[in-house]
Amino acid sequence: MAKQRKTQVFISYSRKNKLFTRKLNDALDAAGLEAWVDWEGIPFSADWMATITAAIEASDAFIFVISKDSIKSVYCLKELEFALQSNKKIIPVVYSEPGKGHDLHPKLSSTNWVFLRPRKEKFQEIIPKLVDTILTDLDWVQQHTNILQRATQWKQKHENSSYLLSGSYLEEAERWMTESTEGESRQVSPLQAEYIRASRKYSMRRQRNTTFAFGILTALSLILLMFAVRQWVESVDNAQRAEESAARAEASAKDAEQRKAQAEASERLALEKENQAKAQRSAAQASEYSIRPGELDTSTLLAIESLFRFPSGDAENVLRDNLSRMPVPVAQPSHTGRIWNITTSADGQYIISASADGSACVWNIDGEKKYCVQHEADVMDALVTADSQWLVTGSTDGTIRFWTFADGSPAEVLDLQSPVLDLDINPKNTFLVAGREDEYVTVVSINARRVTYDFKFSNGPVSVVRFHPNGDWISIGTREGRVRLWKIMTGLLESGPRHEAEIFDIALSPDGKVTVSVGADSNARISRAETGRQTHVLEHPDWVEDAAFSPDNSWFVTASDDKIVRVFDTNSGAEKIRMYHGSFVQKVAVSPDGNWIASTGYDLSIRIWDSRSGALMLDAFLEGIGSALVFTPDGSRIIAGDRSGNLTIWDVSTLFARIGNIEFAEYANKSKFDPGGNWILVNTDDKNLWQIPVGEITTLKTEEAKTPLITFDDLSAQTKISPDAKWVAVSVNSETGNSQAQLYNVETKVRHTLPHDADITGLAISPDSQFLATTYENGSNVQIWEIETGTLTATIPFEETAFTMAYSPKDPFLAVGLTDKIVLWNLESNTAAATLQQVGHIRSLNFNTEGTWLATTTSNGSIFIWDMTLGDHTAPKYEFLQDGRITSLDFNSSRQWLASGGERYVYLWDLATGQEIIRIPHGDEVTSVSFSPDGTLLSSVSRKIVQFWDLNRLQPIPRDSLVESACQRLTRNLNASEWAFFFKGDEYRQLCPNLP
């Protein structure tokens, strides 16, 4: 599975020549080169300049596609200037000659052209010559790229000396610069020259410092020697003086030894600092690569290397981020040609792959090969009958073949005399239908294994055939853009949507009422499955490659070359959510339960998304461009095929930890389990408070069938439930000066309104359920209200703003969050009992149920954990740090965990060890976390969705298991080329010992 570093090529082209450039890109990829192409068209801005500059700097050669359009393109000429400034190898490739009257850039005019004009040059004959041109003087060119990237990084780090070259690498760089004079094509950029000169200058300065120190020590040694000789001479006359001199010499020797030890310690410190700097650089690179499509494995390996070299919070943070999104690889068997299609047997025990190498293979669910069957050309599709009796394959060799599924022995060959492009079996398991290149659709009886009907459509090669769920009708798509509905074995034919280019896929809703056809005209077209009548046209900016329906028919998803996965409402055609890849998206699949969407394509990744929120939940990496994708019937695994012939199986069962999710019409703010564990409260921006029985959280999908517990006049914010589960407190903030806290008795329906002068910032209910404490914006008082009557009974004044507070469950204390401190207020003596120091505005604090722990937070992302069993509160027991703002806290007493909500994640912390152990990804800010009273469930809120997690299905990862867990999710180590790129000068080592 190890990646080999490829030669990097940047292709500059006009978007009007996209089809030619795509063909050129595929040819270079087939030749083992890796091209960077801006398919989407980045906006002309600072971000565009940064992205293009980085891509050109990382390339070994720069191809400029010459056409009448490209030589006039501002973008193309800007890219050419970047390449010239970086002294890149320029290779003009002529797609169409500019003609007279068109000015060419001098560099393009003076450089030999490679002609690839349509209908003039033979494309396949010229490509090898182009590749030879790219690879000429490759070692020097790649060194040029490496030095340019290092020099750029040095500049970006404000010329930090730790990024300079030294030792053999500096000598190699100087030899390389000397070799640049051996050919006109070898050009060193000013930045590279400056970088190498700076490296030599710094190296010489270090050498001078070392030589000077050595000279001082030598001189000191000579002086000591002369002094010793002199004392020896004097010792003849005076023995006592000799002994004194010897003592002085011994003292001087000891002093010299101490100086030597100090020098060695200084050297060790320097090496440690150098090591620390390298570790920080690896952590920074790991963070950068973590957001690059298809590079999550590289990012993880860099983070592991950083932890090995010098453990740090930055490296651990990147590694935990990555691990939260990485599934576990099961196996990666392979073909020798691209994978065209993947299916599974009905029982989910076997995987069937169809490949361009002319074979179809059957594998068990763990990737062990059962057998392969062979055709004489590409196998475009391979299916298993519902009774698992037959394996059926269709090939461009013009045949459909039946094989005994149990052992792969041949049973029947049907010669159709035309390439077979697609297959499908009806739900009744009685007929097989095949789409053919000669415009025919063939119907085959499965029981008889004989052709029973041929029908010619005369609308182009039939590339897609799909049975409707009733098994009597099929939808047919052609390469000329026609969609037809045909009742098999009859002449009954209906017209479907008319596309302007090839049909790539047709998806049918499970209830058989709706079809969605997608294709090269950049549209998805919705039509009625019974009549073919088009109801909606959904325009995309680029080709739409694939589509799939949800199990409940309510939505479908599309994959497009504009790098976007979209979810649409089936009835209205309205777009619901978008999810993004780094390049063309080729395939999508929906999990059997409809909770997850998987997608893959050109960015060498498989991404699994939450189908309701669009949150990226898992991100796996591929060795080639994703070309096929399927979930196993139980949804526990995802199988992907790529154009390099790999079949990769990933375990995604960690997704089963989420056991429910409820989507509300408006944003949800907080969710809280009641102390009895019978229901959960959710307040939403439609001014409602909802009470959801815990028994419904795994089945309820929306609040539409529920009645609000309370409706407010304004938006609500915070919620609290009394320990006896009778009262609910809610803060209702108003823009019209009518802010208030409301108390509601869930048994008697009694409701109290508690007016405030400003928006409420904190709520707390006493352990005996008798009192409610409140704080409000810019207010210096904590107000105490009697719950039964709703009357104000006391006010605790402070000399500064009080942000929030919490009652201690075991002591007569009220913890109050101020600025830079927390005051423990004794409610019996009405005095401050203790002060806990923490920098910042204390906006959130929580006690655990037993009152033994207090968690406090500030806006800088720090969480202090105070041990309340100790009398000394001068320092917290633990200090946790998470990325971004902390929105909510909750303790799990049975597990001794703390949950915190933040930007895109729920963090779980182990109070026994003081370490983070679990990170749960979300699509947006997590505004609330709440544990069930028995400690088995966790609820989290993000935007409009409340999610529920089974804690027994989450896998805690302590700090000392981080690397081991990461290696379990990887399929490879860095290869020697990658190691040299990232850690030039360091001896190669495998970071994960059991991986290639």
Coordinates of C-alpha atoms in Angstrom, one line a residue, residues 381-878:
D381 CA -20.5 -5.1 -14.1
A382 CA -20.8 -8.2 -11.9
L383 CA -23.9 -9.1 -9.9
V384 CA -25.1 -12.0 -7.7
T385 CA -28.6 -13.3 -8.0
A386 CA -30.8 -12.8 -4.9
D387 CA -30.7 -16.6 -4.1
S388 CA -26.9 -16.5 -4.3
Q389 CA -27.0 -19.2 -7.0
W390 CA -25.4 -17.4 -9.9
L391 CA -22.7 -14.8 -10.4
V392 CA -23.5 -12.9 -13.6
T393 CA -20.8 -10.8 -15.4
G394 CA -21.1 -8.4 -18.4
S395 CA -18.0 -7.4 -20.5
T396 CA -16.9 -5.3 -23.4
D397 CA -15.9 -8.6 -25.1
G398 CA -19.6 -8.8 -26.0
T399 CA -20.7 -11.6 -23.6
I400 CA -22.8 -12.1 -20.6
R401 CA -21.5 -15.1 -18.5
F402 CA -23.2 -17.1 -15.8
W403 CA -21.0 -18.7 -13.1
T404 CA -21.8 -20.9 -10.2
F405 CA -21.6 -18.5 -7.3
A406 CA -20.4 -21.2 -4.8
D407 CA -17.2 -22.0 -6.6
G408 CA -16.9 -19.8 -9.8
S409 CA -17.3 -22.6 -12.2
P410 CA -18.6 -21.5 -15.7
A411 CA -22.3 -22.3 -16.4
E412 CA -23.3 -20.3 -19.5
V413 CA -21.9 -17.9 -22.1
L414 CA -24.3 -15.6 -24.0
D415 CA -22.6 -13.9 -26.9
L416 CA -24.4 -10.6 -27.7
Q417 CA -21.9 -9.5 -30.4
S418 CA -21.6 -6.0 -28.8
P419 CA -19.9 -4.6 -25.7
V420 CA -22.1 -4.9 -22.6
L421 CA -22.1 -1.6 -20.6
D422 CA -24.4 -2.2 -17.7
L423 CA -26.4 -5.0 -15.9
D424 CA -29.3 -5.1 -13.5
I425 CA -31.5 -7.8 -12.0
N426 CA -35.2 -7.3 -11.2
P427 CA -36.4 -7.6 -7.6
K428 CA -38.2 -10.9 -8.4
N429 CA -34.9 -12.5 -9.4
T430 CA -36.4 -13.7 -12.7
F431 CA -34.9 -11.4 -15.3
L432 CA -31.5 -9.8 -16.0
V433 CA -31.3 -6.8 -18.3
A434 CA -28.2 -5.6 -20.1
G435 CA -27.4 -2.3 -21.8
R436 CA -25.3 -2.6 -25.0
E437 CA -23.1 -0.4 -27.1
D438 CA -25.0 -1.2 -30.3
E439 CA -28.1 0.6 -28.8
Y440 CA -29.9 -2.6 -27.8
V441 CA -31.3 -3.7 -24.4
T442 CA -31.2 -7.4 -23.9
V443 CA -33.5 -9.3 -21.5
V444 CA -32.2 -12.6 -20.1
S445 CA -34.2 -15.2 -18.2
I446 CA -32.2 -16.1 -15.1
N447 CA -33.8 -19.5 -14.6
A448 CA -33.2 -20.5 -18.3
R449 CA -30.0 -18.5 -18.7
R450 CA -31.2 -17.6 -22.2
V451 CA -31.9 -14.3 -24.1
T452 CA -35.6 -13.9 -24.2
Y453 CA -36.0 -10.4 -25.7
D454 CA -33.9 -7.8 -27.6
F455 CA -35.1 -4.3 -28.0
K456 CA -33.3 -1.6 -30.1
F457 CA -33.7 2.0 -28.9
S458 CA -31.8 3.9 -31.6
N459 CA -30.8 6.6 -29.2
G460 CA -27.1 5.8 -28.7
P461 CA -25.2 3.2 -26.7
V462 CA -27.2 2.1 -23.7
S463 CA -24.9 2.9 -20.7
V464 CA -27.4 2.7 -17.8
V465 CA -30.2 0.2 -17.1
R466 CA -32.2 0.2 -13.9
F467 CA -35.1 -2.0 -12.9
H468 CA -38.0 -0.2 -11.1
P469 CA -38.9 -1.7 -7.7
N470 CA -42.0 -3.3 -9.2
G471 CA -39.7 -5.3 -11.5
D472 CA -41.8 -4.7 -14.6
W473 CA -40.4 -1.4 -15.9
I474 CA -36.8 -0.3 -16.5
S475 CA -35.3 3.1 -16.9
I476 CA -32.7 3.3 -19.6
G477 CA -30.0 6.0 -20.1
T478 CA -28.0 6.4 -23.3
R479 CA -24.7 8.2 -24.2
E480 CA -26.7 10.6 -26.4
G481 CA -28.6 11.9 -23.3
R482 CA -31.9 10.1 -23.7
V483 CA -33.9 8.6 -20.8
R484 CA -36.6 6.1 -21.7
L485 CA -39.0 4.0 -19.7
W486 CA -39.7 0.5 -21.0
K487 CA -42.1 -2.2 -19.9
I488 CA -40.0 -5.3 -20.5
M489 CA -41.0 -7.9 -23.0
T490 CA -43.5 -5.4 -24.6
G491 CA -43.4 -2.6 -27.0
L492 CA -44.7 -0.1 -24.3
L493 CA -42.2 2.8 -24.2
E494 CA -42.4 6.1 -22.4
S495 CA -40.1 9.1 -22.9
G496 CA -38.2 10.4 -19.9
P497 CA -36.1 13.6 -19.5
R498 CA -33.9 14.7 -22.4
H499 CA -30.3 15.5 -21.4
E500 CA -28.0 17.3 -23.7
A501 CA -25.1 14.9 -23.2
E502 CA -24.3 11.4 -21.9
I503 CA -26.3 9.9 -19.1
F504 CA -24.0 8.7 -16.2
D505 CA -26.5 7.3 -13.8
I506 CA -30.2 6.9 -13.0
A507 CA -31.3 6.6 -9.4
L508 CA -34.8 5.3 -8.5
S509 CA -36.5 6.0 -5.2
P510 CA -37.1 2.9 -3.1
D511 CA -40.9 3.4 -3.4
G512 CA -40.6 3.4 -7.2
K513 CA -42.2 6.8 -7.6
V514 CA -39.3 9.1 -8.6
T515 CA -36.3 8.8 -10.8
V516 CA -33.2 11.1 -10.9
S517 CA -31.0 11.1 -14.0
V518 CA -27.6 12.7 -14.1
G519 CA -25.0 13.3 -16.8
A520 CA -22.5 15.3 -18.7
D521 CA -24.9 18.2 -19.4
S522 CA -24.3 19.2 -15.7
N523 CA -27.9 18.6 -14.7
A524 CA -29.8 16.3 -12.4
R525 CA -33.4 15.8 -13.7
I526 CA -36.2 14.6 -11.5
S527 CA -39.1 12.8 -13.2
R528 CA -42.1 10.7 -12.3
A529 CA -41.2 7.0 -12.5
E530 CA -44.6 6.0 -13.8
T531 CA -44.7 8.3 -16.7
G532 CA -41.2 9.7 -17.3
R533 CA -42.6 13.3 -16.9
Q534 CA -39.9 15.7 -15.8
T535 CA -40.7 17.7 -12.8
H536 CA -37.5 19.5 -11.9
V537 CA -34.2 20.4 -13.5
L538 CA -31.4 20.9 -10.9
E539 CA -28.5 22.7 -12.6
H540 CA -24.9 22.1 -11.4
P541 CA -21.8 24.0 -12.5
D542 CA -20.1 20.9 -13.9
W543 CA -20.9 17.2 -14.8
V544 CA -23.1 15.3 -12.4
E545 CA -21.5 11.9 -12.1
D546 CA -23.7 9.9 -9.7
A547 CA -26.9 10.0 -7.6
A548 CA -28.5 7.9 -4.8
F549 CA -31.7 8.0 -2.8
S550 CA -32.3 7.8 0.9
P551 CA -34.1 4.7 2.2
D552 CA -37.2 6.8 3.1
N553 CA -37.4 8.4 -0.4
S554 CA -37.5 11.9 1.1
W555 CA -34.1 13.1 -0.3
F556 CA -31.4 12.1 -2.8
V557 CA -27.8 13.0 -3.2
T558 CA -25.7 13.9 -6.2
A559 CA -21.9 13.9 -6.9
S560 CA -20.5 16.5 -9.3
D561 CA -17.2 17.5 -10.9
D562 CA -17.6 20.9 -9.2
K563 CA -16.2 19.1 -6.1
I564 CA -19.6 19.3 -4.3
V565 CA -21.9 16.6 -2.9
R566 CA -25.4 18.0 -2.7
V567 CA -28.6 16.7 -0.9
F568 CA -31.9 17.6 -2.4
D569 CA -35.5 17.3 -1.2
T570 CA -37.2 14.8 -3.4
N571 CA -40.6 16.5 -3.6
S572 CA -39.6 20.1 -4.1
G573 CA -36.1 19.7 -5.6
A574 CA -34.8 22.2 -3.0
E575 CA -31.2 21.9 -2.1
K576 CA -30.8 21.1 1.6
I577 CA -27.0 20.8 2.3
R578 CA -23.7 20.8 0.6
M579 CA -20.5 18.8 1.3
Y580 CA -17.1 19.5 -0.2
H581 CA -14.3 17.5 -1.7
G582 CA -10.9 18.7 -3.0
S583 CA -11.6 17.6 -6.6
F584 CA -14.1 15.9 -9.0
V585 CA -16.6 13.8 -7.0
Q586 CA -17.3 10.5 -8.9
K587 CA -19.4 8.3 -6.7
V588 CA -21.9 8.5 -3.8
A589 CA -23.6 5.9 -1.7
V590 CA -26.2 6.1 1.1
S591 CA -26.0 3.8 4.2
P592 CA -28.8 1.3 4.6
D593 CA -30.2 3.2 7.6
G594 CA -30.0 6.6 5.7
N595 CA -27.9 8.2 8.4
W596 CA -24.7 8.5 6.4
I597 CA -23.5 9.5 2.9
A598 CA -20.2 8.2 1.5
S599 CA -18.5 9.9 -1.5
T600 CA -15.2 9.5 -3.4
G601 CA -13.4 10.8 -6.4
Y602 CA -10.3 12.5 -7.7
D603 CA -9.0 13.7 -4.4
L604 CA -8.0 10.2 -3.3
S605 CA -10.4 10.1 -0.3
I606 CA -13.5 8.5 0.9
R607 CA -15.6 10.9 3.0
I608 CA -18.5 9.9 5.1
W609 CA -21.0 12.6 6.0
D610 CA -23.9 13.0 8.4
S611 CA -26.9 13.0 6.0
R612 CA -28.9 15.5 8.1
S613 CA -26.2 18.0 9.0
G614 CA -23.6 17.5 6.4
A615 CA -20.9 17.1 9.1
L616 CA -17.8 15.2 8.0
M617 CA -17.7 12.1 10.3
L618 CA -15.0 9.9 8.7
D619 CA -12.3 10.5 6.1
A620 CA -10.4 7.6 4.6
F621 CA -7.6 7.7 2.0
L622 CA -7.1 5.9 -1.3
E623 CA -4.2 5.0 -3.5
G624 CA -6.0 6.0 -6.7
I625 CA -9.0 8.0 -8.0
G626 CA -12.2 6.6 -6.4
S627 CA -14.3 4.8 -9.0
A628 CA -16.8 2.6 -7.1
L629 CA -18.4 2.7 -3.7
V630 CA -20.8 0.6 -1.6
F631 CA -21.9 0.1 2.0
T632 CA -22.3 -3.5 3.3
P633 CA -25.9 -4.4 4.0
D634 CA -25.5 -3.9 7.8
G635 CA -23.7 -0.5 7.2
S636 CA -20.7 -1.5 9.3
R637 CA -18.2 -1.3 6.4
I638 CA -17.6 0.8 3.3
I639 CA -15.8 -0.7 0.3
A640 CA -14.2 1.5 -2.3
G641 CA -12.6 0.7 -5.7
D642 CA -10.2 3.0 -7.4
R643 CA -8.7 3.5 -10.9
S644 CA -5.4 1.9 -9.8
G645 CA -7.2 -1.4 -9.2
N646 CA -7.3 -1.4 -5.4
L647 CA -10.4 -2.6 -3.5
T648 CA -10.2 -1.0 0.0
I649 CA -12.4 -2.2 2.9
W650 CA -12.9 0.1 5.9
D651 CA -14.6 -0.6 9.2
V652 CA -17.0 2.3 9.9
S653 CA -18.9 0.7 12.8
T654 CA -17.8 3.5 15.1
L655 CA -20.7 5.4 13.5
F656 CA -23.1 3.1 15.4
A657 CA -22.2 5.0 18.6
R658 CA -24.8 7.6 17.5
I659 CA -28.1 6.0 18.3
G660 CA -30.5 8.8 17.5
N661 CA -30.8 12.3 16.1
I662 CA -33.7 14.8 16.1
E663 CA -33.8 17.7 13.6
F664 CA -35.8 20.7 14.6
A665 CA -37.3 23.4 12.4
E666 CA -35.1 26.1 14.0
Y667 CA -31.8 26.2 15.8
A668 CA -31.6 24.2 19.0
N669 CA -29.8 25.8 22.0
K670 CA -29.6 23.4 24.9
S671 CA -30.6 19.9 25.7
K672 CA -30.9 18.5 29.2
F673 CA -31.7 15.1 30.7
D674 CA -34.0 15.3 33.7
P675 CA -32.5 13.8 36.9
G676 CA -34.8 10.8 36.7
G677 CA -33.6 9.9 33.2
N678 CA -37.2 9.9 31.9
W679 CA -37.2 12.8 29.4
I680 CA -35.0 15.4 27.8
L681 CA -35.6 19.1 27.3
V682 CA -34.7 21.0 24.2
N683 CA -35.2 24.8 23.7
T684 CA -35.3 26.0 20.1
D685 CA -35.3 29.4 18.2
D686 CA -39.0 29.0 17.3
K687 CA -39.6 30.1 20.9
N688 CA -40.6 26.6 22.1
L689 CA -39.4 24.3 24.8
W690 CA -39.8 20.6 23.9
Q691 CA -40.1 17.6 26.3
I692 CA -39.0 14.4 24.6
P693 CA -39.4 11.0 26.3
V694 CA -36.1 9.2 26.5
G695 CA -37.8 6.1 25.0
E696 CA -38.3 8.0 21.7
I697 CA -34.8 9.4 21.1
T698 CA -33.8 6.5 18.9
T699 CA -36.8 6.7 16.6
L700 CA -38.0 10.3 16.6
K701 CA -36.5 12.2 13.6
T702 CA -38.3 15.6 13.9
E703 CA -40.4 17.5 16.4
E704 CA -43.4 17.7 14.0
A705 CA -45.5 15.1 15.8
K706 CA -44.8 16.7 19.3
T707 CA -46.5 19.5 21.2
P708 CA -44.2 22.1 22.9
L709 CA -44.1 22.0 26.7
I710 CA -43.9 25.8 26.8
T711 CA -44.0 28.6 24.2
F712 CA -42.3 31.9 24.8
D713 CA -42.7 35.4 23.5
D714 CA -39.0 35.8 22.8
L715 CA -36.0 33.6 22.2
S716 CA -34.8 31.4 25.0
A717 CA -31.2 30.7 25.9
Q718 CA -30.3 28.6 29.0
T719 CA -32.3 25.9 30.7
K720 CA -32.0 24.2 34.1
I721 CA -34.0 21.3 35.7
S722 CA -34.5 21.1 39.4
P723 CA -33.0 18.1 41.2
D724 CA -36.5 16.8 42.1
A725 CA -37.4 17.1 38.3
K726 CA -40.5 19.2 39.1
W727 CA -39.3 22.6 37.9
V728 CA -37.8 23.9 34.8
A729 CA -36.0 27.3 34.7
V730 CA -35.5 29.0 31.3
S731 CA -33.8 32.3 30.5
V732 CA -35.8 34.4 27.9
N733 CA -33.8 37.3 26.5
S734 CA -35.5 40.2 24.8
E735 CA -34.4 43.0 22.4
T736 CA -37.2 45.2 23.8
G737 CA -36.1 45.3 27.4
N738 CA -38.3 42.4 28.6
S739 CA -35.7 39.9 29.5
Q740 CA -36.8 37.4 32.1
A741 CA -36.3 34.0 33.7
Q742 CA -39.3 31.7 33.7
L743 CA -40.1 28.9 36.1
Y744 CA -42.4 26.1 35.0
N745 CA -43.7 23.2 37.1
V746 CA -44.0 20.2 34.8
E747 CA -46.6 18.6 37.1
T748 CA -48.9 21.4 38.1
K749 CA -48.3 23.7 35.0
V750 CA -47.7 26.6 37.4
R751 CA -45.6 29.3 35.7
H752 CA -43.6 32.2 37.2
T753 CA -42.1 35.1 35.4
L754 CA -39.0 36.7 37.0
P755 CA -38.2 40.1 35.3
H756 CA -34.6 41.3 34.8
D757 CA -33.0 44.5 33.7
A758 CA -30.9 42.9 31.0
D759 CA -30.3 39.5 29.3
I760 CA -29.7 36.7 31.7
T761 CA -26.2 35.2 31.7
G762 CA -26.5 32.4 34.3
L763 CA -29.1 30.2 36.0
A764 CA -28.6 27.8 39.0
I765 CA -31.0 25.8 41.1
S766 CA -30.2 24.8 44.7
P767 CA -29.7 21.2 45.7
D768 CA -33.0 21.2 47.6
S769 CA -34.9 22.6 44.6
Q770 CA -36.1 25.6 46.7
F771 CA -34.1 28.5 45.1
L772 CA -33.1 29.8 41.7
A773 CA -30.0 32.0 41.4
T774 CA -29.6 34.3 38.4
T775 CA -27.0 36.7 36.9
Y776 CA -27.6 39.2 34.1
E777 CA -25.5 41.1 31.6
N778 CA -23.2 43.7 33.1
G779 CA -24.8 43.1 36.5
S780 CA -22.8 42.9 39.7
N781 CA -25.4 41.2 41.7
V782 CA -26.5 37.5 42.1
Q783 CA -30.2 37.4 42.6
I784 CA -31.8 34.6 44.7
W785 CA -35.5 33.7 43.9
E786 CA -37.8 31.4 45.8
I787 CA -39.0 28.8 43.3
E788 CA -42.5 28.0 44.7
T789 CA -43.6 31.6 44.7
G790 CA -41.3 33.2 42.1
T791 CA -40.3 36.0 44.6
L792 CA -36.9 37.6 45.0
T793 CA -35.6 36.7 48.4
A794 CA -32.0 37.9 48.4
T795 CA -29.3 39.7 46.5
I796 CA -25.6 39.0 46.8
P797 CA -23.6 42.1 45.7
F798 CA -20.2 42.2 44.2
E799 CA -18.0 45.1 43.1
E800 CA -17.7 43.8 39.5
T801 CA -19.7 41.9 36.9
A802 CA -20.9 38.5 38.0
F803 CA -21.1 36.3 34.9
T804 CA -22.6 33.0 36.1
M805 CA -22.9 30.8 39.2
A806 CA -23.5 27.2 40.4
Y807 CA -24.7 25.7 43.7
S808 CA -22.5 23.1 45.4
P809 CA -24.5 19.8 45.9
K810 CA -22.7 19.0 49.2
D811 CA -21.6 22.3 50.8
P812 CA -23.5 25.6 51.5
F813 CA -21.6 27.3 48.8
L814 CA -22.5 29.2 45.7
A815 CA -19.6 29.4 43.2
V816 CA -19.7 32.7 41.3
G817 CA -17.8 33.4 38.2
L818 CA -16.2 36.9 38.0
T819 CA -13.2 38.3 36.1
D820 CA -9.9 36.4 36.8
K821 CA -11.5 34.5 39.7
I822 CA -14.2 32.3 41.1
V823 CA -15.6 33.2 44.5
L824 CA -17.0 30.4 46.8
W825 CA -19.8 32.3 48.6
N826 CA -20.9 30.8 51.9
L827 CA -24.7 31.1 51.9
E828 CA -25.0 30.5 55.7
S829 CA -22.5 33.2 56.8
N830 CA -23.1 35.4 53.7
T831 CA -19.4 35.8 53.2
A832 CA -16.7 34.8 50.7
A833 CA -15.3 31.5 51.9
A834 CA -12.5 31.1 49.2
T835 CA -11.3 32.6 46.0
L836 CA -10.0 30.5 43.1
Q837 CA -7.8 32.2 40.6
Q838 CA -8.2 31.8 36.8
V839 CA -7.4 34.4 34.1
G840 CA -10.3 35.7 32.0
H841 CA -14.1 36.1 32.3
I842 CA -15.5 33.1 34.0
R843 CA -18.6 32.4 31.9
S844 CA -19.3 28.7 32.7
L845 CA -19.0 26.6 35.7
N846 CA -20.4 23.2 36.8
F847 CA -20.3 21.0 39.9
N848 CA -20.5 17.2 39.6
T849 CA -23.4 15.5 41.3
E850 CA -21.4 14.7 44.4
G851 CA -19.9 18.1 44.6
T852 CA -16.4 16.8 44.6
W853 CA -15.3 18.5 41.4
L854 CA -15.9 22.0 40.1
A855 CA -15.2 22.8 36.4
T856 CA -14.7 26.4 35.4
T857 CA -14.0 27.9 31.9
T858 CA -13.0 31.1 30.3
S859 CA -13.2 32.4 26.7
N860 CA -9.7 31.3 25.8
G861 CA -10.6 27.6 25.7
S862 CA -9.1 26.6 29.1
I863 CA -11.0 24.4 31.6
F864 CA -9.8 24.3 35.2
I865 CA -10.8 21.3 37.3
W866 CA -10.9 22.0 41.0
D867 CA -10.8 19.2 43.6
M868 CA -13.4 20.4 46.2
T869 CA -12.4 17.7 48.7
L870 CA -9.2 19.7 49.4
G871 CA -9.1 22.7 51.6
D872 CA -6.4 24.3 49.5
H873 CA -7.7 25.9 46.3
T874 CA -4.6 27.8 45.2
A875 CA -4.2 25.7 42.0
P876 CA -6.6 23.5 40.0
K877 CA -6.1 19.7 39.9
Y878 CA -6.1 19.7 36.1

